[in-house]
Short mmCIF file of C-alpha atoms and ligand atoms in Angstrom, two decimals:
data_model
loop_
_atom_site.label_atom_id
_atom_site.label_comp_id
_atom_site.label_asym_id
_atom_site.label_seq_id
_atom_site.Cartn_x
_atom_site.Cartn_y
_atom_site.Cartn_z
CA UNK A 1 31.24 -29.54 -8.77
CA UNK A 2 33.42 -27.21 -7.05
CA UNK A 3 36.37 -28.77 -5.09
CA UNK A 4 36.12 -26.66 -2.44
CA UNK A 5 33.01 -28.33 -1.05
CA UNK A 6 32.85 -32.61 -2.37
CA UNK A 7 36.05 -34.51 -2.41
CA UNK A 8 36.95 -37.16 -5.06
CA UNK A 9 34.36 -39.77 -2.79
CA UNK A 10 31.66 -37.07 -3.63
CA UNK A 11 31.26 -36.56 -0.08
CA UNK A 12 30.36 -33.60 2.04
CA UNK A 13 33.78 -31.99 3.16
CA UNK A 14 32.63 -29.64 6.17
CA UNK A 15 35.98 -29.44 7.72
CA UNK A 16 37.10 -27.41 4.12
CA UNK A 17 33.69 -25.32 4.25
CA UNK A 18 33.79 -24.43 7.89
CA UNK A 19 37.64 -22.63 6.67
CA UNK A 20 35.84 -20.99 4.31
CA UNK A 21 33.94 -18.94 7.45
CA UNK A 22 36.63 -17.03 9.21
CA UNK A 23 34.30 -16.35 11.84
CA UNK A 24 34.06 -19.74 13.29
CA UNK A 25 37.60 -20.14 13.91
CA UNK A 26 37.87 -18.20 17.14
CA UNK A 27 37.11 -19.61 20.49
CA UNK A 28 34.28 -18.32 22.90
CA UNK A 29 34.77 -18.33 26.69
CA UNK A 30 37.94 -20.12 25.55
CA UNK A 31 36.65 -23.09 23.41
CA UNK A 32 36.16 -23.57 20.27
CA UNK A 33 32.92 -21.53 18.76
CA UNK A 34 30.24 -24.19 17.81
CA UNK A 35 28.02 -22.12 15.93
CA UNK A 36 24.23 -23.79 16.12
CA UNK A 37 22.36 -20.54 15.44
CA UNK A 38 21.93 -20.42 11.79
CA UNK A 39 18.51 -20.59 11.65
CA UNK A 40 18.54 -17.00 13.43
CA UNK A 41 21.34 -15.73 11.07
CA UNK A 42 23.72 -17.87 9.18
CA UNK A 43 27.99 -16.96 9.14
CA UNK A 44 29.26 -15.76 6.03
CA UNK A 45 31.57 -16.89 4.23
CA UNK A 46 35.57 -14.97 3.14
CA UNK A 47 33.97 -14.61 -0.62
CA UNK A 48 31.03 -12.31 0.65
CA UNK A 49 32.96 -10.60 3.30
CA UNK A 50 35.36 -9.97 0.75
CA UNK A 51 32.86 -9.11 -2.30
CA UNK A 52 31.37 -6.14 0.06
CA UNK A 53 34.65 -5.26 0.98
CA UNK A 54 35.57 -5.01 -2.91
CA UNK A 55 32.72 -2.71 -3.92
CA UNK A 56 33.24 -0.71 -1.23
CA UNK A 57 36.92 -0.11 -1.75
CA UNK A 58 36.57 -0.02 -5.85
CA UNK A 59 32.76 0.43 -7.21
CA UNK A 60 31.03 2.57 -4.74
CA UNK A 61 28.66 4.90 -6.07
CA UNK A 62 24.57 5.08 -6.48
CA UNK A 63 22.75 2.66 -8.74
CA UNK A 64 20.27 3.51 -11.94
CA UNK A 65 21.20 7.13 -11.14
CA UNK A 66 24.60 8.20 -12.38
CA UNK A 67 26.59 8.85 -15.67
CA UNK A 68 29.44 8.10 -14.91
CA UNK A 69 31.99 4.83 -14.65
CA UNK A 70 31.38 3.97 -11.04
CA UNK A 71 27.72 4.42 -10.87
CA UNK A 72 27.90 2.19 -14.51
CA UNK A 73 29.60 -0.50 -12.50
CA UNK A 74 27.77 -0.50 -9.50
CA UNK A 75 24.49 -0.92 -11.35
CA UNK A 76 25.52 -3.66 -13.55
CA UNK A 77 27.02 -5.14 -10.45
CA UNK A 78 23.53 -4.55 -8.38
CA UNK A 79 21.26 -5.51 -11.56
CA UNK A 80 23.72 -8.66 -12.20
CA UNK A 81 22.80 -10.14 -8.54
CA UNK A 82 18.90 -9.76 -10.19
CA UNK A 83 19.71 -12.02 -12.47
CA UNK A 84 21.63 -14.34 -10.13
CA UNK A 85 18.65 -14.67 -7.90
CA UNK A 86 16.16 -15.09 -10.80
CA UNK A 87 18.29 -18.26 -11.71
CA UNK A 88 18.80 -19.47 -8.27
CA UNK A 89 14.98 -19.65 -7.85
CA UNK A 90 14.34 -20.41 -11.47
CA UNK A 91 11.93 -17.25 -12.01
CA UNK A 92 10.28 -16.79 -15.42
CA UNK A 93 12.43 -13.03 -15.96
CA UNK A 94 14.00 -11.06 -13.82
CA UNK A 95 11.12 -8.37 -13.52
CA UNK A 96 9.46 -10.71 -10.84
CA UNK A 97 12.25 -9.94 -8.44
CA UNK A 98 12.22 -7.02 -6.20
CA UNK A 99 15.00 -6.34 -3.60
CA UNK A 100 13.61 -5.68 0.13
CA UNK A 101 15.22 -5.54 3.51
CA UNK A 102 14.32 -9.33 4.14
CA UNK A 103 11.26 -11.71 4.73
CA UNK A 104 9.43 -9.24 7.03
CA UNK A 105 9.19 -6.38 4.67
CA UNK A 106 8.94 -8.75 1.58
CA UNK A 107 6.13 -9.70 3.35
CA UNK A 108 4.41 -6.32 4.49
CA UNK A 109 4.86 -5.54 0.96
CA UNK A 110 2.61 -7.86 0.04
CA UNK A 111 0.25 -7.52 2.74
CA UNK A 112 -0.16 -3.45 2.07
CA UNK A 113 0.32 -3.80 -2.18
CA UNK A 114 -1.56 -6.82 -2.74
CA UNK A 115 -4.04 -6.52 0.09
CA UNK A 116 -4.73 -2.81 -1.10
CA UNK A 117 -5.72 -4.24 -4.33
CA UNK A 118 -7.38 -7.50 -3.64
CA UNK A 119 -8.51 -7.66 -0.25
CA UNK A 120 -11.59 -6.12 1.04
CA UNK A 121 -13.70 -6.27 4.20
CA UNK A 122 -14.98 -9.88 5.44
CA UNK A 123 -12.15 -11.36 3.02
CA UNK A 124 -10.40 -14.41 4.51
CA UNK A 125 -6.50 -14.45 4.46
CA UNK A 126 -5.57 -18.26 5.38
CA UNK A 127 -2.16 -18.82 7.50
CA UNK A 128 -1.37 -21.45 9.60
CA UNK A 129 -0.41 -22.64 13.54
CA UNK A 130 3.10 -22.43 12.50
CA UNK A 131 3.65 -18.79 10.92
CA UNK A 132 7.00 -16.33 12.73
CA UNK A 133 5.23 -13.69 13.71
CA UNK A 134 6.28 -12.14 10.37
CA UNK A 135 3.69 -14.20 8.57
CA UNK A 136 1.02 -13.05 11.32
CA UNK A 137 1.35 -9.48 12.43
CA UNK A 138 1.27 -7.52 8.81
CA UNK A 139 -2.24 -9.64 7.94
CA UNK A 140 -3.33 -8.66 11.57
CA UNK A 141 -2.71 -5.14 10.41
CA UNK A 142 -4.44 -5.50 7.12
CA UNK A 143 -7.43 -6.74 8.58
CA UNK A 144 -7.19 -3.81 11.34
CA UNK A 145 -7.49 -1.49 8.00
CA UNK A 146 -9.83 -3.22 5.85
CA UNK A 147 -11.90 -5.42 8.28
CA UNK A 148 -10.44 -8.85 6.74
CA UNK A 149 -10.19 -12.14 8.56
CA UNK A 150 -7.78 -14.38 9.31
CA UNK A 151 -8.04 -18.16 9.06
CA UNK A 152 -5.95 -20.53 11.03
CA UNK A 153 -4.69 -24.04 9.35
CA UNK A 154 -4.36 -26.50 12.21
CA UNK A 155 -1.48 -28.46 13.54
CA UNK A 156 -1.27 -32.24 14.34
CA UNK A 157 0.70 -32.72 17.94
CA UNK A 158 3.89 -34.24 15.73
CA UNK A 159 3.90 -30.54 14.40
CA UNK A 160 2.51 -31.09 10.30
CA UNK A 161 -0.24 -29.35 9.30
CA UNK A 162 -3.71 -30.83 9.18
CA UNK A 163 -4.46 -31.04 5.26
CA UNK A 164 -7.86 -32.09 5.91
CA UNK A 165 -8.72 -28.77 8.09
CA UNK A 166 -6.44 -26.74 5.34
CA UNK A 167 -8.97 -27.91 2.73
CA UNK A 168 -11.89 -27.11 4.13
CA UNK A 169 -10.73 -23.01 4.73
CA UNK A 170 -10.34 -22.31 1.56
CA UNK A 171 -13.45 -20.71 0.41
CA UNK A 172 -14.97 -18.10 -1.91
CA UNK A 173 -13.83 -15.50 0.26
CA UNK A 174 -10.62 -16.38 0.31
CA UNK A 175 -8.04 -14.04 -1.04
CA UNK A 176 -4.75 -16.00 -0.13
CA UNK A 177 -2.95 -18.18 1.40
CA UNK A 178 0.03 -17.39 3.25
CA UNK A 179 2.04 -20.33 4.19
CA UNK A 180 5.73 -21.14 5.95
CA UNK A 181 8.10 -23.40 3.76
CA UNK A 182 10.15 -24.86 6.51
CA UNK A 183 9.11 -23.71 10.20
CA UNK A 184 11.62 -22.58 12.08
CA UNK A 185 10.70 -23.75 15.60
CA UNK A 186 9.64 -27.59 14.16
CA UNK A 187 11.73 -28.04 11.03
CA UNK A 188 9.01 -29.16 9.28
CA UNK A 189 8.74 -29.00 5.19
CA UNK A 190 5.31 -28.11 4.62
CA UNK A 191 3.71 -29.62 1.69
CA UNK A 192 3.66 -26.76 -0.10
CA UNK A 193 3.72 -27.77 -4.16
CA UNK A 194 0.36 -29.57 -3.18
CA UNK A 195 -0.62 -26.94 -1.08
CA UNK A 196 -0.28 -24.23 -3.91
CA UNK A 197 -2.04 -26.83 -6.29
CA UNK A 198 -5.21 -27.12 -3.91
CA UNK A 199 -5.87 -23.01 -3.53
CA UNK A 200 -5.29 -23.02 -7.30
CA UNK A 201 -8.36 -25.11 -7.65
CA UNK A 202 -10.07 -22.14 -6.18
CA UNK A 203 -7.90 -19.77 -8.11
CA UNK A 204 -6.67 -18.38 -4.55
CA UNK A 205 -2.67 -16.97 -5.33
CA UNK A 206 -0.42 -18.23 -2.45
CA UNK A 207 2.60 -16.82 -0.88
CA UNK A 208 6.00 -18.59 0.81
CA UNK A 209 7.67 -17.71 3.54
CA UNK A 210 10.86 -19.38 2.49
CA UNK A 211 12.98 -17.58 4.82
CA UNK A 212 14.45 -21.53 6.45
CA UNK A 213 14.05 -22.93 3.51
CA UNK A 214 16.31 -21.51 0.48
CA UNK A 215 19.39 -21.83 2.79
CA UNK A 216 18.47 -25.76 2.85
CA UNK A 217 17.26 -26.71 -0.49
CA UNK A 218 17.10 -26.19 -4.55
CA UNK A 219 13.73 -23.98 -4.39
CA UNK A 220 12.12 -23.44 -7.92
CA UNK A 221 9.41 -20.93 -8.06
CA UNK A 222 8.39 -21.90 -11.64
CA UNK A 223 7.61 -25.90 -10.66
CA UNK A 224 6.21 -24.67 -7.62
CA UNK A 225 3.73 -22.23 -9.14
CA UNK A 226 3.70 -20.28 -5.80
CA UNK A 227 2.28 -16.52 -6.49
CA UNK A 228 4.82 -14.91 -4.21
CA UNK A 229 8.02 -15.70 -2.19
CA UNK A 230 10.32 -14.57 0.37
CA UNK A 231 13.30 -15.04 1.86
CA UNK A 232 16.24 -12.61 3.79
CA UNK A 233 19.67 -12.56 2.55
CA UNK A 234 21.11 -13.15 6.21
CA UNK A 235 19.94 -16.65 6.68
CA UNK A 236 21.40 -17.40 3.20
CA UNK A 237 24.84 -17.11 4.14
CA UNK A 238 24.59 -13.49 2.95
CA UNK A 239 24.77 -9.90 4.48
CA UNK A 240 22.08 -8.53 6.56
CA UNK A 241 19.38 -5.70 5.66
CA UNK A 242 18.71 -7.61 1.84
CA UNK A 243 15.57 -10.11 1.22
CA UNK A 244 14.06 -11.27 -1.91
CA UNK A 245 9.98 -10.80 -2.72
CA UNK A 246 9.21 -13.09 -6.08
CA UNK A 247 6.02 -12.58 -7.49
CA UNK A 248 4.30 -13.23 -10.19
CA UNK A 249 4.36 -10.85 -13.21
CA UNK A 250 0.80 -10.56 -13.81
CA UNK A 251 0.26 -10.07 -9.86
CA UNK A 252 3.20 -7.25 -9.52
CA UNK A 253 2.13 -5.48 -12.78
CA UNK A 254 -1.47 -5.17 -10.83
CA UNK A 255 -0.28 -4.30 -7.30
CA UNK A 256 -0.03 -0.45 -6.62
CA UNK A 257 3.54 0.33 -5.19
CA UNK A 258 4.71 0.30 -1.67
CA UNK A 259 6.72 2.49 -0.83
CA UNK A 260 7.08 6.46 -2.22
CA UNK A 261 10.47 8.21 -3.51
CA UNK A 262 13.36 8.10 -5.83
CA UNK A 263 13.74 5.44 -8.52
CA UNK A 264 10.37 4.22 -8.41
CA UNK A 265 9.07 6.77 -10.68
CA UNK A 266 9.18 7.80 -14.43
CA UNK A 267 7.58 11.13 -13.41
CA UNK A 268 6.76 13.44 -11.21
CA UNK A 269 5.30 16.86 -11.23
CA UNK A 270 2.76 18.51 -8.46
CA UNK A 271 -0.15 17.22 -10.80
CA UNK A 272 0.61 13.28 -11.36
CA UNK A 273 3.22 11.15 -11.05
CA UNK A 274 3.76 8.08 -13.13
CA UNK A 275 5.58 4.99 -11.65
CA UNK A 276 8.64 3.00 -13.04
CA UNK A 277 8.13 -0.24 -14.89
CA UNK A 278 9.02 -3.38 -12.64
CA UNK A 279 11.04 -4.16 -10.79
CA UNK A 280 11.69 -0.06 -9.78
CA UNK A 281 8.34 0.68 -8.94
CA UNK A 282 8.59 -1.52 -5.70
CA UNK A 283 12.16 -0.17 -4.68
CA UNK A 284 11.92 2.98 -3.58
CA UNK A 285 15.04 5.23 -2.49
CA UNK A 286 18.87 4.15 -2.60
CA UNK A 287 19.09 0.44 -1.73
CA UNK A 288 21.48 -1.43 0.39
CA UNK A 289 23.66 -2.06 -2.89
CA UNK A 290 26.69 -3.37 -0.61
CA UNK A 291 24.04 -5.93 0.66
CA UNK A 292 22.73 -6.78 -2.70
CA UNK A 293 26.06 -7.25 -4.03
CA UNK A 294 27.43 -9.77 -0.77
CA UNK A 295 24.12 -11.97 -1.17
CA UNK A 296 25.52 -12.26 -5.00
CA UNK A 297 28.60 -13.70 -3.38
CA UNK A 298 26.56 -16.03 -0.73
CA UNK A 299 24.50 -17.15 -4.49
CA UNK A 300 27.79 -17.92 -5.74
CA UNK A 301 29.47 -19.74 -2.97
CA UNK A 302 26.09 -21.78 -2.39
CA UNK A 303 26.02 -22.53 -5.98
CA UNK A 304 29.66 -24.03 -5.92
CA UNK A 305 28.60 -26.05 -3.40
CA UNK A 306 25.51 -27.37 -4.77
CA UNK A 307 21.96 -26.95 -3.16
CA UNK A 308 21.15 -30.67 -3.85
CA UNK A 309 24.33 -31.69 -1.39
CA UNK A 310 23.65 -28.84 0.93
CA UNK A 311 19.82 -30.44 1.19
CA UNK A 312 21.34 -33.99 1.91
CA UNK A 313 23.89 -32.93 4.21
CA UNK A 314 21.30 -30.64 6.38
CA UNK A 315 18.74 -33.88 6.46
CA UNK A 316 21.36 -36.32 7.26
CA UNK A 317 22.16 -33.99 10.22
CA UNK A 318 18.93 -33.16 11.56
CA UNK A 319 18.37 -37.36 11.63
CA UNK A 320 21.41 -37.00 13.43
CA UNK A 321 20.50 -35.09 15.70
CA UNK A 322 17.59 -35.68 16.09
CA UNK A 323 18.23 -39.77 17.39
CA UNK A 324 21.35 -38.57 19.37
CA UNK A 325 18.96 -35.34 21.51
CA UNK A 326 16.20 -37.89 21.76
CA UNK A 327 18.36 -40.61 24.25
CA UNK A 328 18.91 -37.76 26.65
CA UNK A 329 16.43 -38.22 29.77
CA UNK A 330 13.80 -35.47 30.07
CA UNK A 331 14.69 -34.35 26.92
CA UNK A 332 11.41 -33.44 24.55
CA UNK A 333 11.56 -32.52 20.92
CA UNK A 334 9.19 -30.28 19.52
CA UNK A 335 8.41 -31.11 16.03
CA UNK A 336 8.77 -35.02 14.21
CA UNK A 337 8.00 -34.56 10.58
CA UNK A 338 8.78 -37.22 8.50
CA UNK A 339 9.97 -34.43 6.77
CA UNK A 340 11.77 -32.58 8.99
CA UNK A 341 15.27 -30.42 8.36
CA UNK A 342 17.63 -27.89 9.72
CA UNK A 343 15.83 -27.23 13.04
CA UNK A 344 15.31 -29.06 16.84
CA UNK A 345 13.83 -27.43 19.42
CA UNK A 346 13.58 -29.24 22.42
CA UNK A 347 12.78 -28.32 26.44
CA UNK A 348 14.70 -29.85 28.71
CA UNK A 349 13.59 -30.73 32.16
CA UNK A 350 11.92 -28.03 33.92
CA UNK A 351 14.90 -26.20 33.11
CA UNK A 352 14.34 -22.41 31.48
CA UNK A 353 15.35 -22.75 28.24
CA UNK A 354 17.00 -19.26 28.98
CA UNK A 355 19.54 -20.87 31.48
CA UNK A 356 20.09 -23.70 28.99
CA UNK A 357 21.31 -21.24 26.71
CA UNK A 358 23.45 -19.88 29.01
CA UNK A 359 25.34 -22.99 30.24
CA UNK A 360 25.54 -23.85 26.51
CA UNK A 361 27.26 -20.45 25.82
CA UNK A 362 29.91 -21.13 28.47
CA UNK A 363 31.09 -24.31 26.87
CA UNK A 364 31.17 -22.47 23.62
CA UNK A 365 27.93 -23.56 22.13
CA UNK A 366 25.60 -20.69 20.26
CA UNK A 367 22.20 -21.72 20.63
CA UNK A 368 18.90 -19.72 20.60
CA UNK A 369 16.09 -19.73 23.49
CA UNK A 370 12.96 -17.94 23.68
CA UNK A 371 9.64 -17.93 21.68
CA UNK A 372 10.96 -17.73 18.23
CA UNK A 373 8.84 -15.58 16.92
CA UNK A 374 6.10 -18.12 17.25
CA UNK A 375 4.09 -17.54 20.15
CA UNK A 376 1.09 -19.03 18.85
CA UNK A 377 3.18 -22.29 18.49
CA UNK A 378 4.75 -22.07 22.10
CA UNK A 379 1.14 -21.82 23.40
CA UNK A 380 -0.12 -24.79 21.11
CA UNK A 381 2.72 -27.20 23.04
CA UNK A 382 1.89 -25.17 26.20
CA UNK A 383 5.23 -23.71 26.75
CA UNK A 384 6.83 -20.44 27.63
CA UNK A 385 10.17 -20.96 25.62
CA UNK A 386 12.27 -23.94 24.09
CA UNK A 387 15.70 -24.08 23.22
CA UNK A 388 16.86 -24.46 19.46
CA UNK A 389 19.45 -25.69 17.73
CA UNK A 390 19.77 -25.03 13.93
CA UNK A 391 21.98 -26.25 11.59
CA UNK A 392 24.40 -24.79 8.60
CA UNK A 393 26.58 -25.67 6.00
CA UNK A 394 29.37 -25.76 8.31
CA UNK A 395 27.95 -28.06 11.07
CA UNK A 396 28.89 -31.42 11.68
CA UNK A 397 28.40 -34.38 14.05
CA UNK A 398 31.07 -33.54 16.34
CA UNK A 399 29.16 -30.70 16.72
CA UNK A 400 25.78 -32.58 17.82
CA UNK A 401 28.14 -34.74 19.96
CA UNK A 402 29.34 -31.55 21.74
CA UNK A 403 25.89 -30.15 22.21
CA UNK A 404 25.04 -33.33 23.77
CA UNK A 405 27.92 -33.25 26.46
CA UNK A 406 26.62 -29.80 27.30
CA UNK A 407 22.97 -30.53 27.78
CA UNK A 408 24.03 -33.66 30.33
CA UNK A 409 26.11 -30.57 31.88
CA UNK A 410 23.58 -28.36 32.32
CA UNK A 411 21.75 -31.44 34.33
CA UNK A 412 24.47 -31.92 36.04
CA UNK A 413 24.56 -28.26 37.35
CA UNK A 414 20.94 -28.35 38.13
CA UNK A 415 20.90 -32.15 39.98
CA UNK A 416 18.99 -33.62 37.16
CA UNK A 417 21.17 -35.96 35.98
CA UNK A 418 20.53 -39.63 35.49
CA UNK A 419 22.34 -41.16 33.19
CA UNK A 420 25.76 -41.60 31.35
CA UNK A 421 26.39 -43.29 28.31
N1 PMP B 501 10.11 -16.25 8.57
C1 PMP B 501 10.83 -17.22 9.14
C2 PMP B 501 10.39 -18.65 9.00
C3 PMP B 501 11.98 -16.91 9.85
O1 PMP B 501 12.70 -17.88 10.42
C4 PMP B 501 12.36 -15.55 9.96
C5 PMP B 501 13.58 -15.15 10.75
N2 PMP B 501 13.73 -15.79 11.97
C6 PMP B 501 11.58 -14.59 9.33
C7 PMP B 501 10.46 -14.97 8.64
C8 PMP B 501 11.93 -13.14 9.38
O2 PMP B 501 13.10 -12.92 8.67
P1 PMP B 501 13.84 -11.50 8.70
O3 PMP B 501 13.98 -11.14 10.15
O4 PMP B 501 15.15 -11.78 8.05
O5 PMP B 501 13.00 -10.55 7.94
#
């Protein structure tokens, strides 16, 4: 283990991780940044800020294309963070994982690919209450084309799915499932190695949205036996404008491509064109090779760490969290899953969460308000917006304790307040 992250007590040093994130050591409206936004984009950390930096300044050039030294090393640099990824996930080879902008695309990918080969009119796509709207809108589309259906899995009030309801969709007309790993308004980890286990009963593939979850946890497509996954780069501690789609060899060998252009060919000519072998064929045009390169850094740097103390240090802090948000008067969390991590939203008072945010921001704090990307969810708990706090690597108590003070400010400023501890 890496000494940058556990000391000899093998315990969690955040102070020495936050350095790591030059970012975070300014001040906003003159106090110290508390950054409690990293479920909407994580910081990154000196190592990936510097690894872009690097191949910008010394390996520049296009990838798979030229014959010369630079292009050499930027490939092997680009095809080396393939390999990187295929370990961090544990993916059977490193054909199963294709580069994309982030979740969303990963997922229209699959939604125009996969749908164009498997999914027909009166076909049932099952999601469920919790999806972003990035594991909504591209089926919605699909079934605009093709005249599919979507199915909806339930949600009990403490925000888990209902399992019950979830078996009962799944039918001979469904195609797949299409499932959220950790939500990011409730913080809830879904089920999802029993979920995957059920639709393979019925031989219907499944895909993960993973994009809150491989910040948080060891993921391992192989002892999941999920059919796709996806996650962004960004949330990962990585640049922006880079995702990952995993899939399944025999599914990706199947699906037609995506996208049309350079590098995902073997030949063209006015009569036919043959496409590249996998992974090419579903990355089409010059890539963001910076990008790919920084989320090999963000790999690294997550890796030196360890994703089993990351995972303990991000539930220990949601319980923390969680108990200390809870004792403040009119103060209602969305979302208690026994297994719950990385997230709380809460409303507070009749308060928007909008000027929440705002009173937050002037003490410093970086929170997020608004619908998420889960409007479905914000009407479920009959709600126009909630406030969120999400946690990193780099968070601590103090920080909870800070957020704390400034919620009992902003009732304070709007003559709600009723208590002091
Ligand atoms: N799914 C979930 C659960 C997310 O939290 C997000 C980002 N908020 C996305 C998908 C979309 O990710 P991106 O914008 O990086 O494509």
């Amino acid at each position: 283990m890496d000494a940058l992250s556990l000391n000899e007590k093998n315990v969690f040093d955040v102070a020495s991780i936050k350095q790591q994130f030059p970012i975070l050591q300014q001040q906003c409206r003159g106090k110290p940044l508390i950054y409690l936004d990293s479920g909407a984009t994580a910081q990154k950390p000196e190592s990936v800020i510097e690894a872009i930096r690097h191949y910008y300044q010394y390996d520049n050039a296009n990838v798979h294309r030229g014959v010369y030294q630079l292009s050499e090393r930027a490939t092997q640099a680009y095809e080396q963070v393939r390999e990187q990824v295929r370990a961090f996930i544990n993916a059977e080879d490193q054909h199963e994982i294709i580069f994309t902008r982030g979740t969303t695309e990963a997922i229209n990918l699959v939604a125009h690919s996969f749908g164009a080969l498997q999914i027909k009119a009166d076909d049932e796509i099952v999601l469920s209450y919790m999806e972003h709207h990035s594991n909504i809108v591209p089926w919605q589309m699909l079934c605009e084309k093709v005249g599919c259906k979507i199915k909806i899995i339930p949600l009990h009030e403490e925000g888990t799915l209902d399992l019950n309801e979830y078996a009962k969709l799944l039918t001979p007309r469904t195609k797949l499932v299409s499932i959220i790993h950790v939500s990011n308004v409730l913080g809830t980890v879904n089920p999802i190695e029993q979920m995957i286990a059920l639709a393979h009963q019925h031989n219907i593939p499944v895909l993960i949205d993973g994009a809150q979850a491989v910040p948080r946890m060891p993921i391992d497509v192989k002892k999941l036996d999920c059919d796709f996954y996806a996650f962004s780069g960004h949330k990962l501690y990585g640049p922006t404008s880079v995702g990952v789609l995993y899939g399944k060899r025999k599914w990706l060998e199947a699906m037609p491509p995506y996208q049309g252009g350079g590098d995902m060919i073997s030949r063209v000519s006015f009569n036919k064109t043959e496409y590249n072998v996998l992974p090419y064929k579903f990355e089409a045009g010059t890539p963001n090779i910076a990008a790919v390169i920084g989320l090999g850094a963000a790999i690294q740097y997550l890796e030196s760490i360890g994703m089993d103390a990351i995972q303990k240090h991000e539930i220990e802090l949601t319980h923390y969290a969680q108990q200390k948000l809870s004792q403040i008067p009119g103060l209602k969390i969305y979302g208690h899953a026994k297994d719950k991590m990385g997230v709380i939203s809460f409303t507070l008072d009749d308060i928007h969460a909008h000027d929440v945010g705002t009173i937050l921001d002037n003490e410093g704090i970086a929170i997020r308000a608004g619908h998420h990307c889960a409007m479905p969810l914000m009407e479920y708990y009959k709600v126009a917006a909630m406030a969120r706090a999400s946690l990193g690597i780099y968070n601590q108590k103090s920080d909870i304790d800070a957020l704390v003070r400034g919620l009992l400010k902003v009732k304070e400023i709007f003559g709600r307040y009723t208590h002091r501890e």
